[in-house]
Structures are given as C-alpha cells and as structure tokens.
PDB file of C-alpha atoms and ligand atoms in Angstrom:
ATOM      1  CA  MET A   1      67.489 -14.448  71.231  1.00 66.00           C
ATOM      2  CA  ALA A   2      65.157 -16.407  72.218  1.00 82.00           C
ATOM      3  CA  LEU A   3      64.696 -19.754  70.794  1.00 91.00           C
ATOM      4  CA  PHE A   4      62.561 -23.022  70.644  1.00 94.00           C
ATOM      5  CA  SER A   5      62.402 -25.722  70.781  1.00 93.00           C
ATOM      6  CA  VAL A   6      59.852 -27.667  68.609  1.00 93.00           C
ATOM      7  CA  LYS A   7      58.673 -31.596  69.154  1.00 92.00           C
ATOM      8  CA  MET A   8      56.849 -33.889  67.305  1.00 93.00           C
ATOM      9  CA  ARG A   9      55.974 -37.667  68.695  1.00 92.00           C
ATOM     10  CA  SER A  10      52.996 -39.785  65.929  1.00 94.00           C
ATOM     11  CA  SER A  11      51.638 -42.526  67.271  1.00 93.00           C
ATOM     12  CA  ALA A  12      49.152 -45.333  66.060  1.00 94.00           C
ATOM     13  CA  ASP A  13      46.837 -47.332  68.558  1.00 93.00           C
ATOM     14  CA  GLY A  14      49.102 -46.123  71.180  1.00 91.00           C
ATOM     15  CA  THR A  15      51.909 -48.018  70.023  1.00 87.00           C
ATOM     16  CA  HIS A  16      55.166 -44.974  68.554  1.00 84.00           C
ATOM     17  CA  ILE A  17      56.494 -44.880  65.152  1.00 87.00           C
ATOM     18  CA  SER A  18      58.090 -41.656  64.513  1.00 83.00           C
ATOM     19  CA  GLY A  19      59.761 -38.773  67.181  1.00 83.00           C
ATOM     20  CA  ALA A  20      61.581 -35.113  66.100  1.00 84.00           C
ATOM     21  CA  GLU A  21      63.526 -32.474  66.971  1.00 86.00           C
ATOM     22  CA  ARG A  22      64.192 -28.387  65.733  1.00 88.00           C
ATOM     23  CA  ILE A  23      65.483 -25.266  67.493  1.00 91.00           C
ATOM     24  CA  VAL A  24      64.373 -22.640  66.422  1.00 90.00           C
ATOM     25  CA  GLU A  25      63.675 -18.964  66.098  1.00 89.00           C
ATOM     26  CA  LYS A  26      60.471 -17.677  66.308  1.00 91.00           C
ATOM     27  CA  TYR A  27      60.377 -16.824  63.521  1.00 92.00           C
ATOM     28  CA  GLU A  28      60.580 -20.459  62.380  1.00 90.00           C
ATOM     29  CA  VAL A  29      57.799 -21.852  64.114  1.00 93.00           C
ATOM     30  CA  PRO A  30      55.197 -22.973  62.175  1.00 94.00           C
ATOM     31  CA  ASP A  31      56.721 -24.445  59.180  1.00 93.00           C
ATOM     32  CA  VAL A  32      58.872 -26.617  61.618  1.00 91.00           C
ATOM     33  CA  CYS A  33      55.298 -27.412  63.059  1.00 94.00           C
ATOM     34  CA  ALA A  34      54.142 -27.748  59.536  1.00 93.00           C
ATOM     35  CA  ALA A  35      57.321 -29.229  57.889  1.00 90.00           C
ATOM     36  CA  MET A  36      57.646 -31.581  61.009  1.00 90.00           C
ATOM     37  CA  SER A  37      53.948 -32.924  60.262  1.00 91.00           C
ATOM     38  CA  LYS A  38      54.242 -34.092  57.033  1.00 90.00           C
ATOM     39  CA  ARG A  39      57.050 -36.681  57.555  1.00 86.00           C
ATOM     40  CA  ALA A  40      55.294 -37.921  59.489  1.00 89.00           C
ATOM     41  CA  MET A  41      52.434 -38.501  57.822  1.00 89.00           C
ATOM     42  CA  THR A  42      54.797 -40.280  55.245  1.00 84.00           C
ATOM     43  CA  HIS A  43      57.035 -42.964  58.057  1.00 76.00           C
ATOM     44  CA  GLY A  44      57.992 -45.728  57.064  1.00 72.00           C
ATOM     45  CA  LYS A  45      56.622 -47.390  59.858  1.00 74.00           C
ATOM     46  CA  GLY A  46      53.531 -46.740  58.948  1.00 81.00           C
ATOM     47  CA  GLN A  47      50.649 -44.690  59.125  1.00 88.00           C
ATOM     48  CA  PRO A  48      49.671 -42.442  62.229  1.00 94.00           C
ATOM     49  CA  ASP A  49      46.911 -41.268  64.143  1.00 94.00           C
ATOM     50  CA  ALA A  50      48.230 -39.614  66.358  1.00 96.00           C
ATOM     51  CA  ILE A  51      50.903 -36.839  66.349  1.00 95.00           C
ATOM     52  CA  THR A  52      51.497 -33.791  68.410  1.00 96.00           C
ATOM     53  CA  VAL A  53      54.587 -31.430  67.951  1.00 95.00           C
ATOM     54  CA  THR A  54      54.209 -29.493  71.122  1.00 95.00           C
ATOM     55  CA  VAL A  55      56.128 -25.447  70.793  1.00 96.00           C
ATOM     56  CA  THR A  56      58.372 -24.516  74.499  1.00 94.00           C
ATOM     57  CA  ALA A  57      60.156 -21.896  75.083  1.00 94.00           C
ATOM     58  CA  ILE A  58      64.167 -22.365  76.137  1.00 93.00           C
ATOM     59  CA  ASP A  59      64.579 -20.453  78.805  1.00 90.00           C
ATOM     60  CA  ARG A  60      68.346 -21.839  78.890  1.00 89.00           C
ATOM     61  CA  GLU A  61      71.663 -21.405  77.650  1.00 87.00           C
ATOM     62  CA  VAL A  62      72.012 -24.132  74.815  1.00 91.00           C
ATOM     63  CA  GLU A  63      75.445 -25.632  74.684  1.00 92.00           C
ATOM     64  CA  ARG A  64      76.703 -25.166  70.477  1.00 92.00           C
ATOM     65  CA  ILE A  65      79.363 -27.955  69.628  1.00 95.00           C
ATOM     66  CA  PRO A  66      81.012 -29.410  66.412  1.00 94.00           C
ATOM     67  CA  ALA A  67      79.369 -32.209  64.844  1.00 95.00           C
ATOM     68  CA  LEU A  68      81.186 -35.167  64.266  1.00 97.00           C
ATOM     69  CA  PRO A  69      83.023 -35.922  60.859  1.00 96.00           C
ATOM     70  CA  ILE A  70      80.913 -38.039  58.987  1.00 96.00           C
ATOM     71  CA  ALA A  71      82.520 -41.737  57.012  1.00 97.00           C
ATOM     72  CA  GLU A  72      81.047 -44.651  55.414  1.00 97.00           C
ATOM     73  CA  ALA A  73      82.003 -48.033  55.930  1.00 97.00           C
ATOM     74  CA  ARG A  74      82.023 -50.438  52.321  1.00 96.00           C
ATOM     75  CA  CYS A  75      80.510 -53.348  53.413  1.00 94.00           C
ATOM     76  CA  ALA A  76      77.669 -55.900  51.450  1.00 95.00           C
ATOM     77  CA  ASP A  77      75.416 -57.400  53.780  1.00 97.00           C
ATOM     78  CA  THR A  78      74.735 -57.744  57.590  1.00 97.00           C
ATOM     79  CA  ALA A  79      77.393 -59.996  58.337  1.00 97.00           C
ATOM     80  CA  GLU A  80      79.920 -56.844  57.057  1.00 98.00           C
ATOM     81  CA  ALA A  81      77.977 -55.270  59.171  1.00 98.00           C
ATOM     82  CA  ARG A  82      78.489 -57.928  62.316  1.00 98.00           C
ATOM     83  CA  ASP A  83      82.157 -57.199  61.897  1.00 98.00           C
ATOM     84  CA  ILE A  84      82.220 -53.420  61.369  1.00 98.00           C
ATOM     85  CA  VAL A  85      80.391 -52.661  64.297  1.00 98.00           C
ATOM     86  CA  ILE A  86      82.301 -55.698  66.640  1.00 98.00           C
ATOM     87  CA  ASN A  87      85.108 -54.619  65.973  1.00 98.00           C
ATOM     88  CA  ALA A  88      84.813 -50.901  66.608  1.00 98.00           C
ATOM     89  CA  LEU A  89      84.010 -52.000  69.754  1.00 98.00           C
ATOM     90  CA  VAL A  90      86.765 -54.287  70.970  1.00 98.00           C
ATOM     91  CA  PRO A  91      88.476 -51.606  72.239  1.00 98.00           C
ATOM     92  CA  LEU A  92      85.557 -50.719  74.627  1.00 98.00           C
ATOM     93  CA  THR A  93      83.619 -53.504  76.079  1.00 98.00           C
ATOM     94  CA  PRO A  94      84.725 -56.791  76.835  1.00 98.00           C
ATOM     95  CA  HIS A  95      81.111 -58.298  75.743  1.00 98.00           C
ATOM     96  CA  ALA A  96      80.858 -56.137  72.066  1.00 98.00           C
ATOM     97  CA  ALA A  97      79.385 -59.354  70.687  1.00 98.00           C
ATOM     98  CA  GLU A  98      76.691 -58.981  73.752  1.00 98.00           C
ATOM     99  CA  ALA A  99      76.249 -55.751  72.309  1.00 98.00           C
ATOM    100  CA  TRP A 100      75.521 -56.088  68.907  1.00 98.00           C
ATOM    101  CA  ASN A 101      73.156 -59.476  70.114  1.00 97.00           C
ATOM    102  CA  LEU A 102      71.207 -57.202  71.740  1.00 97.00           C
ATOM    103  CA  LEU A 103      70.932 -54.302  69.568  1.00 97.00           C
ATOM    104  CA  THR A 104      69.586 -56.391  66.909  1.00 95.00           C
ATOM    105  CA  THR A 105      67.080 -57.991  68.660  1.00 92.00           C
ATOM    106  CA  VAL A 106      65.148 -54.993  70.158  1.00 88.00           C
ATOM    107  CA  ARG A 107      61.922 -53.097  68.657  1.00 82.00           C
ATOM    108  CA  ASP A 108      60.031 -50.541  69.137  1.00 78.00           C
ATOM    109  CA  MET A 109      61.576 -49.328  71.677  1.00 83.00           C
ATOM    110  CA  ARG A 110      61.518 -45.276  72.096  1.00 80.00           C
ATOM    111  CA  GLY A 111      65.104 -44.462  73.964  1.00 93.00           C
ATOM    112  CA  ALA A 112      68.289 -45.562  73.569  1.00 97.00           C
ATOM    113  CA  ILE A 113      69.933 -48.852  75.712  1.00 97.00           C
ATOM    114  CA  LEU A 114      72.701 -47.831  77.763  1.00 98.00           C
ATOM    115  CA  PHE A 115      74.803 -50.612  77.819  1.00 98.00           C
ATOM    116  CA  HIS A 116      77.540 -50.807  80.871  1.00 98.00           C
ATOM    117  CA  ALA A 117      81.167 -51.360  78.749  1.00 98.00           C
ATOM    118  CA  PRO A 118      82.922 -53.372  81.714  1.00 98.00           C
ATOM    119  CA  THR A 119      79.828 -55.832  82.851  1.00 98.00           C
ATOM    120  CA  GLY A 120      77.241 -55.717  79.605  1.00 98.00           C
ATOM    121  CA  ALA A 121      74.480 -54.711  82.086  1.00 97.00           C
ATOM    122  CA  ARG A 122      71.491 -52.348  80.558  1.00 97.00           C
ATOM    123  CA  LEU A 123      71.906 -49.386  82.990  1.00 97.00           C
ATOM    124  CA  GLU A 124      68.989 -47.317  81.822  1.00 95.00           C
ATOM    125  CA  PRO A 125      65.455 -47.202  84.201  1.00 94.00           C
ATOM    126  CA  ASP A 126      62.810 -48.219  82.368  1.00 94.00           C
ATOM    127  CA  HIS A 127      64.389 -51.272  80.080  1.00 93.00           C
ATOM    128  CA  ALA A 128      61.989 -51.388  77.541  1.00 91.00           C
ATOM    129  CA  ARG A 129      61.480 -47.303  77.726  1.00 92.00           C
ATOM    130  CA  GLY A 130      64.854 -46.597  77.291  1.00 95.00           C
ATOM    131  CA  VAL A 131      66.669 -43.125  77.961  1.00 97.00           C
ATOM    132  CA  ARG A 132      65.557 -40.862  74.855  1.00 93.00           C
ATOM    133  CA  VAL A 133      68.255 -38.276  73.197  1.00 94.00           C
ATOM    134  CA  THR A 134      65.860 -34.937  73.611  1.00 91.00           C
ATOM    135  CA  SER A 135      67.030 -30.609  73.553  1.00 91.00           C
ATOM    136  CA  MET A 136      68.994 -30.416  69.969  1.00 93.00           C
ATOM    137  CA  ASP A 137      69.784 -29.175  66.914  1.00 91.00           C
ATOM    138  CA  ALA A 138      71.900 -28.308  64.081  1.00 89.00           C
ATOM    139  CA  ALA A 139      72.772 -24.876  65.035  1.00 85.00           C
ATOM    140  CA  ILE A 140      72.206 -23.272  61.133  1.00 70.00           C
ATOM    141  CA  ALA A 141      68.656 -24.601  61.579  1.00 53.00           C
ATOM    142  CA  THR A 142      65.860 -23.265  59.513  1.00 46.00           C
ATOM    143  CA  GLY A 143      61.798 -24.356  58.777  1.00 46.00           C
ATOM    144  CA  GLU A 144      63.372 -24.170  55.281  1.00 44.00           C
ATOM    145  CA  ARG A 145      66.551 -26.369  55.176  1.00 48.00           C
ATOM    146  CA  PRO A 146      67.851 -27.387  51.909  1.00 43.00           C
ATOM    147  CA  GLU A 147      68.260 -30.676  53.505  1.00 46.00           C
ATOM    148  CA  ALA A 148      64.478 -31.299  53.683  1.00 46.00           C
ATOM    149  CA  HIS A 149      64.057 -31.403  49.217  1.00 41.00           C
ATOM    150  CA  SER A 150      66.675 -33.365  49.114  1.00 44.00           C
ATOM    151  CA  GLY A 151      66.452 -36.290  51.397  1.00 49.00           C
ATOM    152  CA  LYS A 152      69.305 -36.029  54.194  1.00 60.00           C
ATOM    153  CA  THR A 153      66.902 -34.743  56.727  1.00 78.00           C
ATOM    154  CA  ARG A 154      67.134 -38.171  58.279  1.00 86.00           C
ATOM    155  CA  VAL A 155      70.663 -39.110  57.975  1.00 93.00           C
ATOM    156  CA  THR A 156      71.398 -34.665  58.870  1.00 90.00           C
ATOM    157  CA  ASP A 157      68.998 -35.841  62.535  1.00 88.00           C
ATOM    158  CA  ALA A 158      71.139 -38.685  63.114  1.00 94.00           C
ATOM    159  CA  LEU A 159      74.822 -36.875  62.934  1.00 95.00           C
ATOM    160  CA  VAL A 160      72.953 -33.761  64.876  1.00 94.00           C
ATOM    161  CA  LEU A 161      72.101 -36.813  67.940  1.00 95.00           C
ATOM    162  CA  ALA A 162      75.134 -38.481  67.014  1.00 98.00           C
ATOM    163  CA  SER A 163      77.273 -35.640  67.884  1.00 97.00           C
ATOM    164  CA  LYS A 164      75.289 -34.986  72.013  1.00 98.00           C
ATOM    165  CA  VAL A 165      75.975 -38.217  72.946  1.00 98.00           C
ATOM    166  CA  ALA A 166      79.540 -38.891  72.316  1.00 98.00           C
ATOM    167  CA  HIS A 167      80.312 -35.385  73.497  1.00 98.00           C
ATOM    168  CA  HIS A 168      79.526 -36.715  77.182  1.00 98.00           C
ATOM    169  CA  PRO A 169      82.308 -37.875  78.872  1.00 97.00           C
ATOM    170  CA  ALA A 170      80.512 -41.226  80.176  1.00 98.00           C
ATOM    171  CA  VAL A 171      79.763 -42.364  76.060  1.00 98.00           C
ATOM    172  CA  LEU A 172      82.037 -44.856  75.210  1.00 98.00           C
ATOM    173  CA  ALA A 173      80.464 -45.237  71.231  1.00 98.00           C
ATOM    174  CA  GLU A 174      76.728 -45.338  69.996  1.00 98.00           C
ATOM    175  CA  VAL A 175      75.544 -47.701  67.625  1.00 98.00           C
ATOM    176  CA  CYS A 176      72.093 -47.182  66.027  1.00 98.00           C
ATOM    177  CA  ILE A 177      70.448 -49.445  63.329  1.00 97.00           C
ATOM    178  CA  SER A 178      66.716 -47.430  62.123  1.00 95.00           C
ATOM    179  CA  ASP A 179      64.297 -49.211  62.769  1.00 88.00           C
ATOM    180  CA  ASP A 180      62.221 -47.897  60.036  1.00 87.00           C
ATOM    181  CA  PRO A 181      61.484 -51.379  57.421  1.00 92.00           C
ATOM    182  CA  ASP A 182      62.414 -49.706  54.732  1.00 91.00           C
ATOM    183  CA  TYR A 183      66.425 -47.994  55.722  1.00 94.00           C
ATOM    184  CA  THR A 184      69.012 -50.151  55.804  1.00 97.00           C
ATOM    185  CA  THR A 185      71.976 -48.271  56.592  1.00 97.00           C
ATOM    186  CA  GLY A 186      72.812 -47.740  61.000  1.00 98.00           C
ATOM    187  CA  TYR A 187      76.146 -46.315  62.144  1.00 98.00           C
ATOM    188  CA  VAL A 188      78.861 -46.735  65.067  1.00 98.00           C
ATOM    189  CA  ALA A 189      79.497 -43.554  66.082  1.00 98.00           C
ATOM    190  CA  SER A 190      82.866 -41.959  68.560  1.00 98.00           C
ATOM    191  CA  LYS A 191      84.559 -39.292  69.495  1.00 96.00           C
ATOM    192  CA  LYS A 192      87.052 -40.864  68.570  1.00 95.00           C
ATOM    193  CA  LEU A 193      86.223 -43.469  65.262  1.00 96.00           C
ATOM    194  CA  GLY A 194      83.607 -40.085  64.337  1.00 97.00           C
ATOM    195  CA  TYR A 195      80.202 -40.610  62.672  1.00 98.00           C
ATOM    196  CA  LEU A 196      80.799 -44.037  60.424  1.00 98.00           C
ATOM    197  CA  ARG A 197      77.938 -44.543  58.110  1.00 98.00           C
ATOM    198  CA  VAL A 198      76.925 -48.808  58.434  1.00 98.00           C
ATOM    199  CA  PRO A 199      74.921 -50.145  54.506  1.00 98.00           C
ATOM    200  CA  ASN A 200      73.559 -53.097  55.442  1.00 98.00           C
ATOM    201  CA  ILE A 201      73.139 -53.564  58.933  1.00 98.00           C
ATOM    202  CA  LYS A 202      70.117 -55.421  58.815  1.00 97.00           C
ATOM    203  CA  PRO A 203      68.513 -56.958  55.988  1.00 96.00           C
ATOM    204  CA  ASP A 204      65.276 -54.940  53.405  1.00 96.00           C
ATOM    205  CA  GLY A 205      62.430 -55.367  55.790  1.00 96.00           C
ATOM    206  CA  SER A 206      63.146 -55.705  59.283  1.00 95.00           C
ATOM    207  CA  PRO A 207      61.350 -53.805  61.671  1.00 92.00           C
ATOM    208  CA  VAL A 208      64.091 -54.705  64.328  1.00 93.00           C
ATOM    209  CA  GLY A 209      65.917 -50.741  65.235  1.00 94.00           C
ATOM    210  CA  GLY A 210      67.234 -48.968  68.592  1.00 95.00           C
ATOM    211  CA  ARG A 211      70.787 -47.663  69.605  1.00 98.00           C
ATOM    212  CA  LEU A 212      72.420 -48.700  71.881  1.00 98.00           C
ATOM    213  CA  PHE A 213      74.856 -46.572  74.069  1.00 98.00           C
ATOM    214  CA  VAL A 214      77.728 -47.743  75.160  1.00 98.00           C
ATOM    215  CA  VAL A 215      79.055 -46.185  79.250  1.00 98.00           C
ATOM    216  CA  ASP A 216      81.618 -45.840  81.018  1.00 98.00           C
ATOM    217  CA  THR A 217      80.003 -45.093  84.194  1.00 97.00           C
ATOM    218  CA  ASP A 218      77.839 -46.162  87.610  1.00 95.00           C
ATOM    219  CA  GLU A 219      76.150 -43.088  87.725  1.00 95.00           C
ATOM    220  CA  PRO A 220      74.424 -42.880  85.137  1.00 97.00           C
ATOM    221  CA  ALA A 221      71.987 -39.942  86.154  1.00 97.00           C
ATOM    222  CA  ASP A 222      73.667 -37.071  85.012  1.00 97.00           C
ATOM    223  CA  LEU A 223      74.185 -38.449  81.330  1.00 98.00           C
ATOM    224  CA  ILE A 224      70.750 -38.821  81.079  1.00 98.00           C
ATOM    225  CA  THR A 225      70.151 -35.470  82.714  1.00 97.00           C
ATOM    226  CA  PHE A 226      72.275 -33.690  79.494  1.00 97.00           C
ATOM    227  CA  LEU A 227      70.200 -36.077  76.743  1.00 97.00           C
ATOM    228  CA  GLU A 228      67.349 -36.092  77.961  1.00 95.00           C
ATOM    229  CA  HIS A 229      67.875 -31.662  78.672  1.00 93.00           C
ATOM    230  CA  THR A 230      70.211 -29.954  78.134  1.00 94.00           C
ATOM    231  CA  PRO A 231      70.299 -28.397  74.700  1.00 94.00           C
ATOM    232  CA  VAL A 232      72.551 -28.598  72.595  1.00 95.00           C
ATOM    233  CA  LEU A 233      73.029 -27.311  69.173  1.00 94.00           C
ATOM    234  CA  VAL A 234      75.493 -28.913  66.678  1.00 94.00           C
ATOM    235  CA  GLY A 235      77.967 -27.278  64.634  1.00 90.00           C
ATOM    236  CA  GLU A 236      79.891 -28.236  60.959  1.00 83.00           C
ATOM    237  CA  ALA A 237      82.157 -30.707  62.115  1.00 82.00           C
ATOM    238  CA  GLU A 238      85.930 -29.275  63.038  1.00 79.00           C
TER     239      GLU A 238
HETATM  240  C1  PML B   1      66.821 -43.782  61.903  1.00 63.84           C
HETATM  241  O1  PML B   1      65.821 -44.263  61.092  1.00 63.84           O
HETATM  242  O2  PML B   1      65.957 -42.098  62.321  1.00 63.84           O
HETATM  243  C2  PML B   1      67.724 -43.554  61.714  1.00 63.84           C
HETATM  244  C3  PML B   1      68.601 -42.889  61.153  1.00 63.84           C
HETATM  245  C4  PML B   1      70.220 -43.676  61.197  1.00 63.84           C
HETATM  246  C5  PML B   1      71.208 -42.633  60.311  1.00 63.84           C
HETATM  247  C6  PML B   1      71.652 -44.234  59.248  1.00 63.84           C
HETATM  248  C7  PML B   1      72.541 -42.680  58.519  1.00 63.84           C
HETATM  249  O3  PML B   1      71.650 -42.983  57.080  1.00 63.84           O
HETATM  250  O4  PML B   1      74.183 -42.214  58.415  1.00 63.84           O
END
C-alpha cells in the first residue's frame, strides 16, 4: 500500500510559527491537508501569513516502532519542573544543568539541539536551525482522528516524535518545552523513563521553547539522517 507524507509549515514575516506532518493513505490526503491548514491558522504563536502544505509519495519501507509509555510528573511551578528534568538528566550527563540552561534560553529554533552528553558541546551543524525531526506519524492515522476533536493532537504528535527520537541508540534523552507561549506543559523522554509530561515547565506567556536531545555519539551524521529522513510509524506502547 502506497503511503503519502503530508507536511505543513507556517510562518509570518519569514519567521517560523508551526509545523506538522502525517503519514497517511491516499484517500486521507485531502482531509489531512484541510485539518493542518486549520490548525496552522489557530496557533497561539500568531497569525501566519504563509502556510505551505507538501504532499509526497513515500517510495521506501516505513519502519514501525512502539510508542513510549506516558506518565505525568506532579509539579507545581518552574522550579519543580527544573528539578524533575535535571534529576532525569544527571545519570546521563555531567552537564545536566547546562542542558537545562541552554534549553530555557532558546527560542524560534525550528529544530532540536544535539547536546553531547560527555562534554556538553552542541553537535548540530547549524545552531540557529537545529536538527528537525520529520518523517513520522502515529500508526493509525486518519484524516478524522478522534484526538483532533478532543484537543489531544499536540500530545499525540509530541509522543510520536519523542518515540522516534528515543528509538535511536545514540539518543539518551530528550527534553521539550513548547514554543507556544500559551502551552506550559513540556516533557522529558527516554527509553528508560518513557514519556514523562512535566507541567509548568515554563511561565505562562513565555516565548521560550525548543527541544534538546542528549546524545552519546561523536559522529552525528547517521543520527541526523535517521531523525530527518527515515519514515517511521509509531504504534501502541508495549
Ligand atoms: C509543541 O508545542 O509542539 C510541543 C508539545 C509538547 C507536549 C507536551 C505534553 O503536553 O505532553
């Protein structure tokens, strides 16, 4: 069965606002294009003046992986959120606090920071752009997903991305803070932790946001190819 990648990106005055991707069957393509444009028009970060939707047939095998299990931390404010994230990273890198400081000062990055666990160095080739994770979707994708109407799309999309990222052996953990000023729940994820939602990871209204992957590799080229180009469908958690 031929599958299609549908990608959307929106911007205002040349600045990125939002992006999304689905991997769907042919008959789902029109509904998915419409749902993505609608979502782009209502993003909390602002009104886009350009929305680009691209549809491409996938001409290769799609890898199928399980979703990370979801849990939620109890966390009343940003100080508690910081403790939860840093405690999760401390066993993985001696530079856990630097990782947090870096992520809580970036904004308007379209891609993720690759944070070298042993040294704290940044490995992504272009620091302003970061590494964009694309080519993935939930395994049961339809243009009329129930979560599209229940407001859960954002969490599903984040879980799909986090599951793809955590699947690569060079990735030790991911930390995500939404760049949407109105959305203050982030997460820390890894194969061992699962997908741990972290409420109050930033103050309400803050434009700060991005993703940071703690990685253990000196040669990130294969990892970057996997993150950007290998098509992955994410199924139920095991
Ligand atoms: C984003 O805005 O795309 C990041 C979403 C993070 C979702 C965190 C959650 O609520 O589980």
